[in-house]
XYZ file of C-alpha atoms in Angstrom:
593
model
C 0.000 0.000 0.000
C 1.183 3.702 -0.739
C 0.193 7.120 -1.618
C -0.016 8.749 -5.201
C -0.720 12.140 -6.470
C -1.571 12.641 -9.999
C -2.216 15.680 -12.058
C -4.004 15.964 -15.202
C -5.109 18.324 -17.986
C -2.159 20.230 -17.625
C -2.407 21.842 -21.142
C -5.751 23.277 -20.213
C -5.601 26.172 -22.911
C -5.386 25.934 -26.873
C -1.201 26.316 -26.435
C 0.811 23.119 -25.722
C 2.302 23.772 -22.206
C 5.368 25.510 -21.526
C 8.528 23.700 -20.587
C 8.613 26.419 -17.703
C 5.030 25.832 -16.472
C 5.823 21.844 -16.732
C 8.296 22.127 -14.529
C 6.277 24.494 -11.604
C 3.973 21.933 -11.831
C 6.330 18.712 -11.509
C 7.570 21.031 -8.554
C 4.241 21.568 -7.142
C 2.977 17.866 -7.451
C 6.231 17.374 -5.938
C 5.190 19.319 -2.781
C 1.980 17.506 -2.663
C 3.239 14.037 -2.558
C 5.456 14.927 0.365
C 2.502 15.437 2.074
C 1.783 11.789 1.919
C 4.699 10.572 2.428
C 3.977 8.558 5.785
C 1.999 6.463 3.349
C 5.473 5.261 1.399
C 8.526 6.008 3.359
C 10.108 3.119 1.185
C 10.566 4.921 -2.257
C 9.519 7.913 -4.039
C 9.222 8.101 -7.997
C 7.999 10.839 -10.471
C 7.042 10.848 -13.583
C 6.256 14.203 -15.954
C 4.683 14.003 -19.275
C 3.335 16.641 -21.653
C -0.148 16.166 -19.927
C -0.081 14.281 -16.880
C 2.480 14.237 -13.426
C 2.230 11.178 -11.664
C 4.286 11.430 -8.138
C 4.135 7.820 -5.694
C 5.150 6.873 -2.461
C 6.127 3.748 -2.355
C 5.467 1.322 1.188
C 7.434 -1.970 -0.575
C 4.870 -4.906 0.838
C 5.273 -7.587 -2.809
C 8.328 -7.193 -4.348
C 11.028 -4.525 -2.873
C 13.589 -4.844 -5.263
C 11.935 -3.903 -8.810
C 8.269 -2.708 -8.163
C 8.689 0.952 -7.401
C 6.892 3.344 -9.406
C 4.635 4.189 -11.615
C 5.298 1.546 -13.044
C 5.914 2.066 -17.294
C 4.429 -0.652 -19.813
C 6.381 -2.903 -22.217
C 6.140 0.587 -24.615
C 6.567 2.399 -21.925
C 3.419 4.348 -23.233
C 1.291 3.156 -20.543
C 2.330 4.848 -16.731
C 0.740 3.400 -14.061
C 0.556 4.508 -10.243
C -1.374 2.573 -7.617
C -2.171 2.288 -3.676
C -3.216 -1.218 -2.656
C -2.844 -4.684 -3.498
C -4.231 -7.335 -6.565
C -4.387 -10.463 -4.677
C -5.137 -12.185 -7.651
C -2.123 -10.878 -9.384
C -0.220 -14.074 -10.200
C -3.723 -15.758 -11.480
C -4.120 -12.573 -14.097
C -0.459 -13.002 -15.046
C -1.083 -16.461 -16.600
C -3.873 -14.868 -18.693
C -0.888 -12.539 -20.811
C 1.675 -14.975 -20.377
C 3.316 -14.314 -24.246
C 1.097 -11.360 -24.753
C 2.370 -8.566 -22.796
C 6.248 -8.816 -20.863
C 5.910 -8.127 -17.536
C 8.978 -5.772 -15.673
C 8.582 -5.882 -12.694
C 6.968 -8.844 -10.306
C 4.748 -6.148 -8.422
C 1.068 -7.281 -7.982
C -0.246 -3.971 -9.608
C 1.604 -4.131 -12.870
C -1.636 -6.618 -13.915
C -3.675 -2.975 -14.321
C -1.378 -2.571 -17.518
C -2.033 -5.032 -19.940
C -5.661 -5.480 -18.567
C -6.042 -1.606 -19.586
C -4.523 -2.663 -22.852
C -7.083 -5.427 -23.286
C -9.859 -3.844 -22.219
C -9.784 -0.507 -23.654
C -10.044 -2.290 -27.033
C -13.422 -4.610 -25.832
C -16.662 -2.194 -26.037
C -19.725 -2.425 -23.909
C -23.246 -2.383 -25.322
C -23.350 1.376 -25.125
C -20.058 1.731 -27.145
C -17.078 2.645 -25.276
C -14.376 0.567 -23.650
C -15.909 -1.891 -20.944
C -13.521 -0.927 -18.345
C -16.391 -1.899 -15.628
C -15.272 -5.327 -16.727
C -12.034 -4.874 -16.381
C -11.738 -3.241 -13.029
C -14.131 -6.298 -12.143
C -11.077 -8.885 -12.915
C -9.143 -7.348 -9.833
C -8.837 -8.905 -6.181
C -7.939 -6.433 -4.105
C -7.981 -3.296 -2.768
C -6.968 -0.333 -4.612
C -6.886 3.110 -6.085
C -5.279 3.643 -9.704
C -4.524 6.522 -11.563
C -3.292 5.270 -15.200
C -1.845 7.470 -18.163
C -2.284 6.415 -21.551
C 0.520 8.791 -23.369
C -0.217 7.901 -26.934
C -3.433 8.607 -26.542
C -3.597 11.178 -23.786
C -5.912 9.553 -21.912
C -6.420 8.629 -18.534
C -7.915 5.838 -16.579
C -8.897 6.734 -12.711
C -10.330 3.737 -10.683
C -11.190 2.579 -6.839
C -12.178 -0.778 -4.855
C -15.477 -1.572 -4.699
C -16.089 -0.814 -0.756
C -13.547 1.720 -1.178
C -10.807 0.107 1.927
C -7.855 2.489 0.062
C -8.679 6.345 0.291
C -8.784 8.530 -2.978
C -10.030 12.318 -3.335
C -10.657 14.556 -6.877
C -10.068 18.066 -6.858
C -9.475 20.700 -9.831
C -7.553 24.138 -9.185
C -8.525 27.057 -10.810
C -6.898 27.065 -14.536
C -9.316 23.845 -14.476
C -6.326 21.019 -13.955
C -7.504 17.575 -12.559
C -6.047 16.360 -9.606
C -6.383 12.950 -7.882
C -4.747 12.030 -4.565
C -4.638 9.189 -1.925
C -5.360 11.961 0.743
C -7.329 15.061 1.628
C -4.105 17.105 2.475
C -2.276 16.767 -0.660
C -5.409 18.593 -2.394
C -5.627 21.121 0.143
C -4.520 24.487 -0.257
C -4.124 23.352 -4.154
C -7.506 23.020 -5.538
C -10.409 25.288 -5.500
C -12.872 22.103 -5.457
C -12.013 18.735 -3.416
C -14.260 15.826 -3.720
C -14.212 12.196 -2.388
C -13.762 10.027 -5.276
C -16.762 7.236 -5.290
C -16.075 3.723 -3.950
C -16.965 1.304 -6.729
C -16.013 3.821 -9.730
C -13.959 4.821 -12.285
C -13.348 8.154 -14.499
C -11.853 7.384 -18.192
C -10.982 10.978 -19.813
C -11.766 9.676 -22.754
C -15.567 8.890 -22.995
C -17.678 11.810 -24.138
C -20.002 11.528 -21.284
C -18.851 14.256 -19.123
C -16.609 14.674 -16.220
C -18.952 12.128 -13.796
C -17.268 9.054 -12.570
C -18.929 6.126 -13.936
C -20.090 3.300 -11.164
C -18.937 -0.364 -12.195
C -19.601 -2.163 -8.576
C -23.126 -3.920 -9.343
C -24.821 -6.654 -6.707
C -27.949 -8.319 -6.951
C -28.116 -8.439 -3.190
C -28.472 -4.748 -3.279
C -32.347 -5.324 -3.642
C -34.102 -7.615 -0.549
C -36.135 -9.626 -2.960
C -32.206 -11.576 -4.577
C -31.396 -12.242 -0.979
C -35.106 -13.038 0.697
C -35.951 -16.614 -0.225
C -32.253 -17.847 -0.198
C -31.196 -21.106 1.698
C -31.860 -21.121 5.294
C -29.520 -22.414 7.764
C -31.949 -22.381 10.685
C -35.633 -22.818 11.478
C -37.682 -20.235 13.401
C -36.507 -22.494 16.087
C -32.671 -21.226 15.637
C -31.966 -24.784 15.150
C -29.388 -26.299 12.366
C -31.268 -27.452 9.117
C -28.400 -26.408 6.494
C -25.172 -26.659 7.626
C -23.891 -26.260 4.287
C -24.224 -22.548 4.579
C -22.647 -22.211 7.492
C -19.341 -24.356 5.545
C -19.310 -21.965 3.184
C -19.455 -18.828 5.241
C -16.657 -20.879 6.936
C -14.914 -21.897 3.187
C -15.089 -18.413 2.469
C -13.516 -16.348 4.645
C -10.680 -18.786 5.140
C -9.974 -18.233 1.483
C -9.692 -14.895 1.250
C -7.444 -14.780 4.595
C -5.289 -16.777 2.841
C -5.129 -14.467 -0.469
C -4.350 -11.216 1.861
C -1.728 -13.070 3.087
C 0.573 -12.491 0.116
C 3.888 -10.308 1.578
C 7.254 -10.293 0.945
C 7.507 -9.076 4.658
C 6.712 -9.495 7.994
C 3.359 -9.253 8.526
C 0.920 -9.554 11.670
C -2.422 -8.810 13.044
C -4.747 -6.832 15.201
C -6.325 -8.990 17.850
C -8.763 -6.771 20.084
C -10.319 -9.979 21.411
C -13.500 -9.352 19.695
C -15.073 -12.109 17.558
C -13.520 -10.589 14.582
C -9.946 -9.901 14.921
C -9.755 -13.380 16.733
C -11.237 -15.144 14.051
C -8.787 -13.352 11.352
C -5.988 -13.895 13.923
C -7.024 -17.390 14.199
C -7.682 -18.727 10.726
C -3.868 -16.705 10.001
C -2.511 -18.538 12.236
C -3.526 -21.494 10.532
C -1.665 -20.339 7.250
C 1.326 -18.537 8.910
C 3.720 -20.759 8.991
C 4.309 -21.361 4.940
C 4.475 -18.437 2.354
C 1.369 -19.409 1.191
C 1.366 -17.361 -2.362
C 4.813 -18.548 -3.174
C 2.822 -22.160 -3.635
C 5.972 -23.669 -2.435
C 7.457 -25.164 1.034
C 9.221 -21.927 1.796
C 8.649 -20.932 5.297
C 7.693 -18.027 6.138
C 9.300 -14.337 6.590
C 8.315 -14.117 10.326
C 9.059 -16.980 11.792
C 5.934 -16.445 14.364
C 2.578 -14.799 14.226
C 2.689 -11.839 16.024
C -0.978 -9.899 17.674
C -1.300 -6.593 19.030
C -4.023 -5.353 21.559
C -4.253 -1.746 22.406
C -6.093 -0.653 25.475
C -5.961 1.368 28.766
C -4.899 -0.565 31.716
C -7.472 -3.510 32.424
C -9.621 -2.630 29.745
C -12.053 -5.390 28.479
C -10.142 -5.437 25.258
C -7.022 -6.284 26.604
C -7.730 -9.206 28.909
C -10.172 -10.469 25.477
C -7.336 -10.173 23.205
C -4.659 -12.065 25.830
C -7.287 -15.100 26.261
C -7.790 -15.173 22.601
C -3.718 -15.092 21.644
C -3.180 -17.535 24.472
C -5.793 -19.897 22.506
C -4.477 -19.598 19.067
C -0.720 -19.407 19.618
C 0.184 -15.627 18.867
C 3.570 -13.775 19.965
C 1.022 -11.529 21.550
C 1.876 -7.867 22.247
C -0.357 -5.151 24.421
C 0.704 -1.825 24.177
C -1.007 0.245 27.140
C -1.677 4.247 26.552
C -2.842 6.397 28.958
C -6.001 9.251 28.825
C -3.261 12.125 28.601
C -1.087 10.368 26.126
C -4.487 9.814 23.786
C -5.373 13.208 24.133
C -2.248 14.701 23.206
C -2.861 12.839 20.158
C -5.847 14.132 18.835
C -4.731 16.965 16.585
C -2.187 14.656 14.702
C -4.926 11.610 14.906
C -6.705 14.243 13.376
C -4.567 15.867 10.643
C -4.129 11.892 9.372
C -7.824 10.865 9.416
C -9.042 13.709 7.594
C -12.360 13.497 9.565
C -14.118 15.552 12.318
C -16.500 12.179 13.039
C -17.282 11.226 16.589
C -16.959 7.613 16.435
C -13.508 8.154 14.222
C -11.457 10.273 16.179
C -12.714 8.111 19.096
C -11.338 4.817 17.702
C -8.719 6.267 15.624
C -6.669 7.804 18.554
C -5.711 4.219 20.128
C -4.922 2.339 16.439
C -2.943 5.537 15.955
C -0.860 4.894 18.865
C -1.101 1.167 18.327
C 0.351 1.706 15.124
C 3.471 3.267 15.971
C 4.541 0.515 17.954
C 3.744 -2.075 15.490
C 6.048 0.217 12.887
C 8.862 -0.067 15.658
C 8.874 -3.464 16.037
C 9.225 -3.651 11.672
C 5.972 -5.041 10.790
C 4.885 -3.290 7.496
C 1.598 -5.542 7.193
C -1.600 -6.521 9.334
C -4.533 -7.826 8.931
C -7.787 -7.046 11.121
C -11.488 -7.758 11.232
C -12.688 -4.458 9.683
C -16.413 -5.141 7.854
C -18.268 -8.217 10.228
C -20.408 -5.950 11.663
C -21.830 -4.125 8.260
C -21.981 -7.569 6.777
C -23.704 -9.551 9.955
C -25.671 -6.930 11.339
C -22.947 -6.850 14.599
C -24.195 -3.562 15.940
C -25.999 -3.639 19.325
C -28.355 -1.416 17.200
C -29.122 -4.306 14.976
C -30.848 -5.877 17.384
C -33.844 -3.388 17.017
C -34.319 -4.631 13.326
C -38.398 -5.118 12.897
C -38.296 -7.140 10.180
C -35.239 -9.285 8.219
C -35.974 -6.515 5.040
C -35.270 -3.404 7.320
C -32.435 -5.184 8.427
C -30.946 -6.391 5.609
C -31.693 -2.594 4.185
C -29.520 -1.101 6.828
C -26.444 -3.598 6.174
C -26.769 -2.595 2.350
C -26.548 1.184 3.730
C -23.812 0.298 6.393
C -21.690 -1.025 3.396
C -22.573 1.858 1.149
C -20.564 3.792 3.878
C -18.022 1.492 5.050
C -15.532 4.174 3.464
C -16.653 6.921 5.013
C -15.890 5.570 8.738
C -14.224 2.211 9.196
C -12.034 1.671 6.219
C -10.970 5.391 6.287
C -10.111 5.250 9.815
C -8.417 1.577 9.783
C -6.296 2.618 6.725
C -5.391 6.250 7.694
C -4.303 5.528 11.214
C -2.469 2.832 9.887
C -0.994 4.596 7.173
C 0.033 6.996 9.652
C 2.694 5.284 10.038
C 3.263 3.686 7.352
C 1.696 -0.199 8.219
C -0.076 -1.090 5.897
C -3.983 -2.995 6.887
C -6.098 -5.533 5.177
C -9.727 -6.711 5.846
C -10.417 -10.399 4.443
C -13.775 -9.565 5.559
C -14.097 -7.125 3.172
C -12.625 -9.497 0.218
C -15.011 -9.211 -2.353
C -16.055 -13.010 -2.984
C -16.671 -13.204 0.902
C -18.846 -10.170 0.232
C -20.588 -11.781 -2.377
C -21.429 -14.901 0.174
C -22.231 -12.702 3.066
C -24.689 -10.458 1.691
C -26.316 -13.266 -0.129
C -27.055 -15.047 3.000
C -30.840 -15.170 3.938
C -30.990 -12.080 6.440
C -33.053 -13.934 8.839
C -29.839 -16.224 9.500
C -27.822 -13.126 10.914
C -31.097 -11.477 12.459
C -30.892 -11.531 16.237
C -34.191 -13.376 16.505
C -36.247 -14.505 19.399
C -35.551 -17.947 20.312
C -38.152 -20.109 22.458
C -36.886 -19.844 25.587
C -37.267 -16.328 25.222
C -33.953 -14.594 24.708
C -32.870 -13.209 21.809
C -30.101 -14.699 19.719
C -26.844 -13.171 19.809
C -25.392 -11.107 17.178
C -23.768 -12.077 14.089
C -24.861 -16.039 15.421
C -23.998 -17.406 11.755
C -20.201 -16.345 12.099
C -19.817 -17.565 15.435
C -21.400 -20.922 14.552
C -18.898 -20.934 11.156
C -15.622 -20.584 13.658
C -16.518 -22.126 17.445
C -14.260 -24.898 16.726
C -11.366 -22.386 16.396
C -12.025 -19.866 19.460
C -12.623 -20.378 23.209
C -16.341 -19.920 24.352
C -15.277 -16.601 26.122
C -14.616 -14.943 22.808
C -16.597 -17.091 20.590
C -19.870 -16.032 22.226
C -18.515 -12.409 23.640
C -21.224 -9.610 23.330
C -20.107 -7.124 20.562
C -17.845 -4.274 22.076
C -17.008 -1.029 19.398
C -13.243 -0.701 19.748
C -13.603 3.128 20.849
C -15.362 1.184 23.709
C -13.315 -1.611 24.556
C -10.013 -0.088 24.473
C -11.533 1.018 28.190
C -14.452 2.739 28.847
C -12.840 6.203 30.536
C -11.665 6.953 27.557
C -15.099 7.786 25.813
C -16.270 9.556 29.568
C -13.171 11.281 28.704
C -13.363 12.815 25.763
C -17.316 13.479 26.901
C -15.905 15.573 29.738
C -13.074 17.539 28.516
C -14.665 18.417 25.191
C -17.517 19.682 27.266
C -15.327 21.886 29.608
C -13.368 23.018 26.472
C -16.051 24.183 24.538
C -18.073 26.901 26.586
C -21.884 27.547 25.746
C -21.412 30.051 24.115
C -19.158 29.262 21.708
C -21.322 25.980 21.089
C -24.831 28.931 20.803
C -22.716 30.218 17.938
C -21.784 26.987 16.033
C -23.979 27.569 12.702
C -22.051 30.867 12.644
C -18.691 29.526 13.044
C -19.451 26.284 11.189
C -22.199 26.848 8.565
C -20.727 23.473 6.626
C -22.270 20.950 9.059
C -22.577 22.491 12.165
C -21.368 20.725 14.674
C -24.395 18.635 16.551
C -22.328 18.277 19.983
C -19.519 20.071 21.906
C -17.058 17.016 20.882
C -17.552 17.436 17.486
C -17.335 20.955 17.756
C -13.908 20.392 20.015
C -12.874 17.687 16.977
C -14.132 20.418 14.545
C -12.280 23.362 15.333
C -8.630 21.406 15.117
C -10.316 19.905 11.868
C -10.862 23.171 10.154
C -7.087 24.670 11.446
C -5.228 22.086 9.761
C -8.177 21.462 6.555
C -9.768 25.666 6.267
C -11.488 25.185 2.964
C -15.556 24.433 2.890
C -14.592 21.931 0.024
C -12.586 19.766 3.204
C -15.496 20.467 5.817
C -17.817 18.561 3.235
C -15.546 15.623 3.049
C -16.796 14.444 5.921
C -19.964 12.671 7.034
C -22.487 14.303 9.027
C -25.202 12.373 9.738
C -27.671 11.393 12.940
C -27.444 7.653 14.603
C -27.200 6.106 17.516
C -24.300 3.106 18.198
C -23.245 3.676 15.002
C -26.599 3.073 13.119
C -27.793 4.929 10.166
C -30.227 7.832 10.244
C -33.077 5.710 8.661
C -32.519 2.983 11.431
C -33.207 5.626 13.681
C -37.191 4.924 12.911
C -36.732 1.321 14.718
C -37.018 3.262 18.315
C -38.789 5.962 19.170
C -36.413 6.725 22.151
C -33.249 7.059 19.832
C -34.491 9.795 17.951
C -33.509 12.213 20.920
C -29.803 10.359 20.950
C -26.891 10.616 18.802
C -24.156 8.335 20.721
C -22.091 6.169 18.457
C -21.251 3.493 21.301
C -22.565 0.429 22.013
C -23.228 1.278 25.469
C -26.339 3.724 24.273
C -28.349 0.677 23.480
C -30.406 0.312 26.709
C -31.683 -4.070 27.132
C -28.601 -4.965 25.358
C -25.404 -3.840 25.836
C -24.346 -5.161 29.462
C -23.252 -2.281 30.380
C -25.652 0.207 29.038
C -26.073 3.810 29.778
């Protein structure tokens, strides 16, 4: 994983571009990148052609030596720079094997000849089906792709949208993409997210709109409603078989993501999550599983990391779990101060003035570090269970299996907004890079296709009410000790100890006088701030990001334990609340409000 910045449209007018103004622009993209540079402190590379700048920051994960870039085609007409990882890589290599000479052995260089391919195949509308092609990937990504005999480029992202990418134009009109906020800021006039699930090919006639090519059927309730069942009303077992292949299929794509020609590790918080990613690892750890060989592996041992205050829940979790599955298990211990003098750089890396972010952000932030120290460049965490199981406490308020399916299709829809952007960023921070096998997109594909009242937390006969995200636990019991196994979901903001959230309540609240927070629309007329924290979060968010383009970056909407705004209609008593944690959800969480 890395950072790019790329720069397009540079001959804006009817005059080719001057060899003076080339080179203050090379400069200035040059300035930008730096600003990303915690993303790829491995390698930096440049490249400057009569329309396009393409400047990457290079974190060396699959192959150090020889995959720096952009990376240049066979004819080095074709430039190429990417953030992420194609899992599938080595599979799509066999497909050009005599048709296109590879230069490098770095996963991305696929993008090349599959550009090649596909800009020559045409939809049914016409143009070049590069839905299609972008479809062909396993991974996660974000591309920016130059096409110099043609002067064309090719702009792409994942289909949940895990790696981080932002638009902006300045004001002689250039186009600008960039794997973060800050590199845009201060440079562009206009800054814009760019869409999860899209892509943006200069050379279609269809305007300057990216183009969607992430299509599901279980988007709509009716593909998903009369699927296979693997329980009766009852709860009881009828169809194991989809449980197996819940099972099948996340142990799969753990074992893609674990492609590294370093030391990797993982996050182990003790939830259900992280200890089933850190367990079913584990399993593969000890071979380099995409070499297909007998190698062994880089890192001789599996190493976990818990973060957490002293004696919080998470930490005595995540030490049960690790003792269980065999980690080198590592807890690094911060204290309220510490996390606090964190905020504005937690801050000034997640790009986001979001409650629930900054709240979880601050501890993987400080996590991080220490796992950079210790020379891990790669984890891999449980990021995406809970939008594709219905794990939120919330969840448990669903009326009906439609609503509730509804609202996972809706959590996904903004997966990028809040967890991916905050597991990647703090990450990044430091330059470790994070991947979610949850969020591979075949286990997707099975997860939202299950029926939803399999992951509903329905009444049972003897009364209670089935535990959250059941079908998971079921698919992995064999591999996790009851205590985590059947563990009531905890938010990380939460279980990396409770006194931090009645923290960051308090202080904000002292910090931010009344009438200051009486004044907010004034000071804030982009989203005005809906509680003192946010308004606390706000005000270092708008020092280090001033423009109104930044400020709308950023989501701003009502919920309660992390629910969407429409999911507020499942209880009338929420729609006075807007508390992202758990502990809001009164009859559920243990240790409620």
């Amino acid at each position: 994983m890395c950072g790019f910045v790329g720069a397009f449209d540079l001959n804006s007018g009817s005059q080719p571009i001057s060899e003076g103004l080339k080179e203050e622009l090379r400069s200035q993209v040059l300035e930008m990148s730096k600003k990303i540079r915690h993303r790829g402190p491995d390698w930096s590379g440049v490249y400057t052609g009569s329309n396009a700048i393409l400047s990457h920051e290079r974190l060396a994960i699959v192959d150090p030596l020889s995959g720096k870039q952009p990376l240049v085609s066979d004819d080095e007409k074709i430039i190429l720079a990417v953030n992420g990882e194609i899992y599938n890589h080595k599979k799509l290599r066999e497909e050009f094997s005599g048709k296109y000479n590879f230069r490098t052995q770095s996963d991305c260089e696929v993008i090349i000849p599959l550009y090649k391919q596909y800009r020559e195949i045409l939809a049914a509308d016409g143009k070049p089906d590069f839905a299609a092609m972008i479809e062909k990937l396993s991974g996660i990504f974000a591309f920016a792709l130059y096409d110099s005999e043609n002067d064309v480029y090719l702009v792409g992202r994942d289909e949940i949208g895990v790696i981080p990418l932002y638009q902006g134009w300045d004001k002689a009109g250039r186009y600008y993409v960039a794997s973060e906020l800050k590199a845009l800021e201060g440079n562009c006039q206009t800054i814009e997210e760019f869409p999860n699930g899209c892509y943006f090919y200069s050379g279609s006639s269809e305007g300057s709109e990216p183009v969607r090519w992430y299509h599901r059927d279980w988007e709509t309730y009716d593909s998903v409603k009369n699927a296979p069942k693997a329980t009766d009303d009852k709860g009881d077992v009828i169809n194991p078989s989809v449980i197996e292949k819940v099972r099948n299929g996340l142990e799969a794509a753990v074992k893609a993501q674990l492609m590294s020609d370093v030391p990797y590790g993982v996050l182990l918080s003790g939830g259900l999550d992280s200890s089933i990613i850190a367990a079913v690892t584990q399993k593969y750890s000890k071979k380099r599983v995409e070499s297909d060989s007998k190698e062994s592996a880089w890192w001789p041992q599996l190493h976990s990391f818990a973060v957490g205050l002293e004696g919080s829940p998470d930490l005595v979790a995540a030490k049960k779990a690790a003792d269980y599955i065999g980690t080198v298990h590592h807890e690094v211990h911060f204290t309220i101060q510490e996390a606090l003098d964190a905020l504005p750089d937690v801050i000034y890396h997640i790009e986001t003035y979001d409650i629930t972010t900054v709240r979880a952000s601050t501890p993987m932030y400080l996590l991080a570090r220490v796992i950079k120290s210790m020379g891990i460049k790669m984890v891999l965490s449980g990021e995406g269970s809970d939008e594709l199981f219905g794990g939120y406490l919330y969840s448990h308020k669903a009326p009906n299996p439609q609503e509730f399916h509804e609202e996972l299709v809706r959590k996904m829809s903004k997966l990028h907004l809040y967890d991916c952007l905050r597991a990647n960023k703090s990450l990044m921070a430091w330059g470790v890079e994070g991947r979610v096998p949850f969020l591979d997109k075949d286990f997707i594909d099975i997860a939202m296709s299950l029926n939803p009242s399999d992951k509903m937390n329905i009444k049972l006969p003897d009364g209670k009410q089935r535990i959250e995200k059941w079908i998971l636990r079921k698919a992995f019991e064999d591999l996790l000790p009851d205590s985590i196994c059947w563990r009531q979901k905890e938010q990380f903001s939460d279980g990396v100890g409770y006194n931090w959230i009645d923290t960051l309540k308090k202080t904000t609240e002292e910090k931010v006088s009344d009438a200051e927070f009486a004044r907010r629309e004034n000071r804030f007329p982009v989203n005005p701030p809906k509680t003192k924290e946010e308004y606390y979060y706000r005000e270092i968010y708008s020092r280090l990001f001033p423009s109104d383009s930044a400020a709308r970056c950023v989501p701003h909407e009502a919920g309660v334990a992390c629910s969407t705004a429409k999911a507020l209609e499942w209880d009338a008593s929420w729609g006075k609340m807007d508390e992202p944690s758990g502990r809001a959800i009164a009859g559920v969480h243990n240790d409620a409000y």
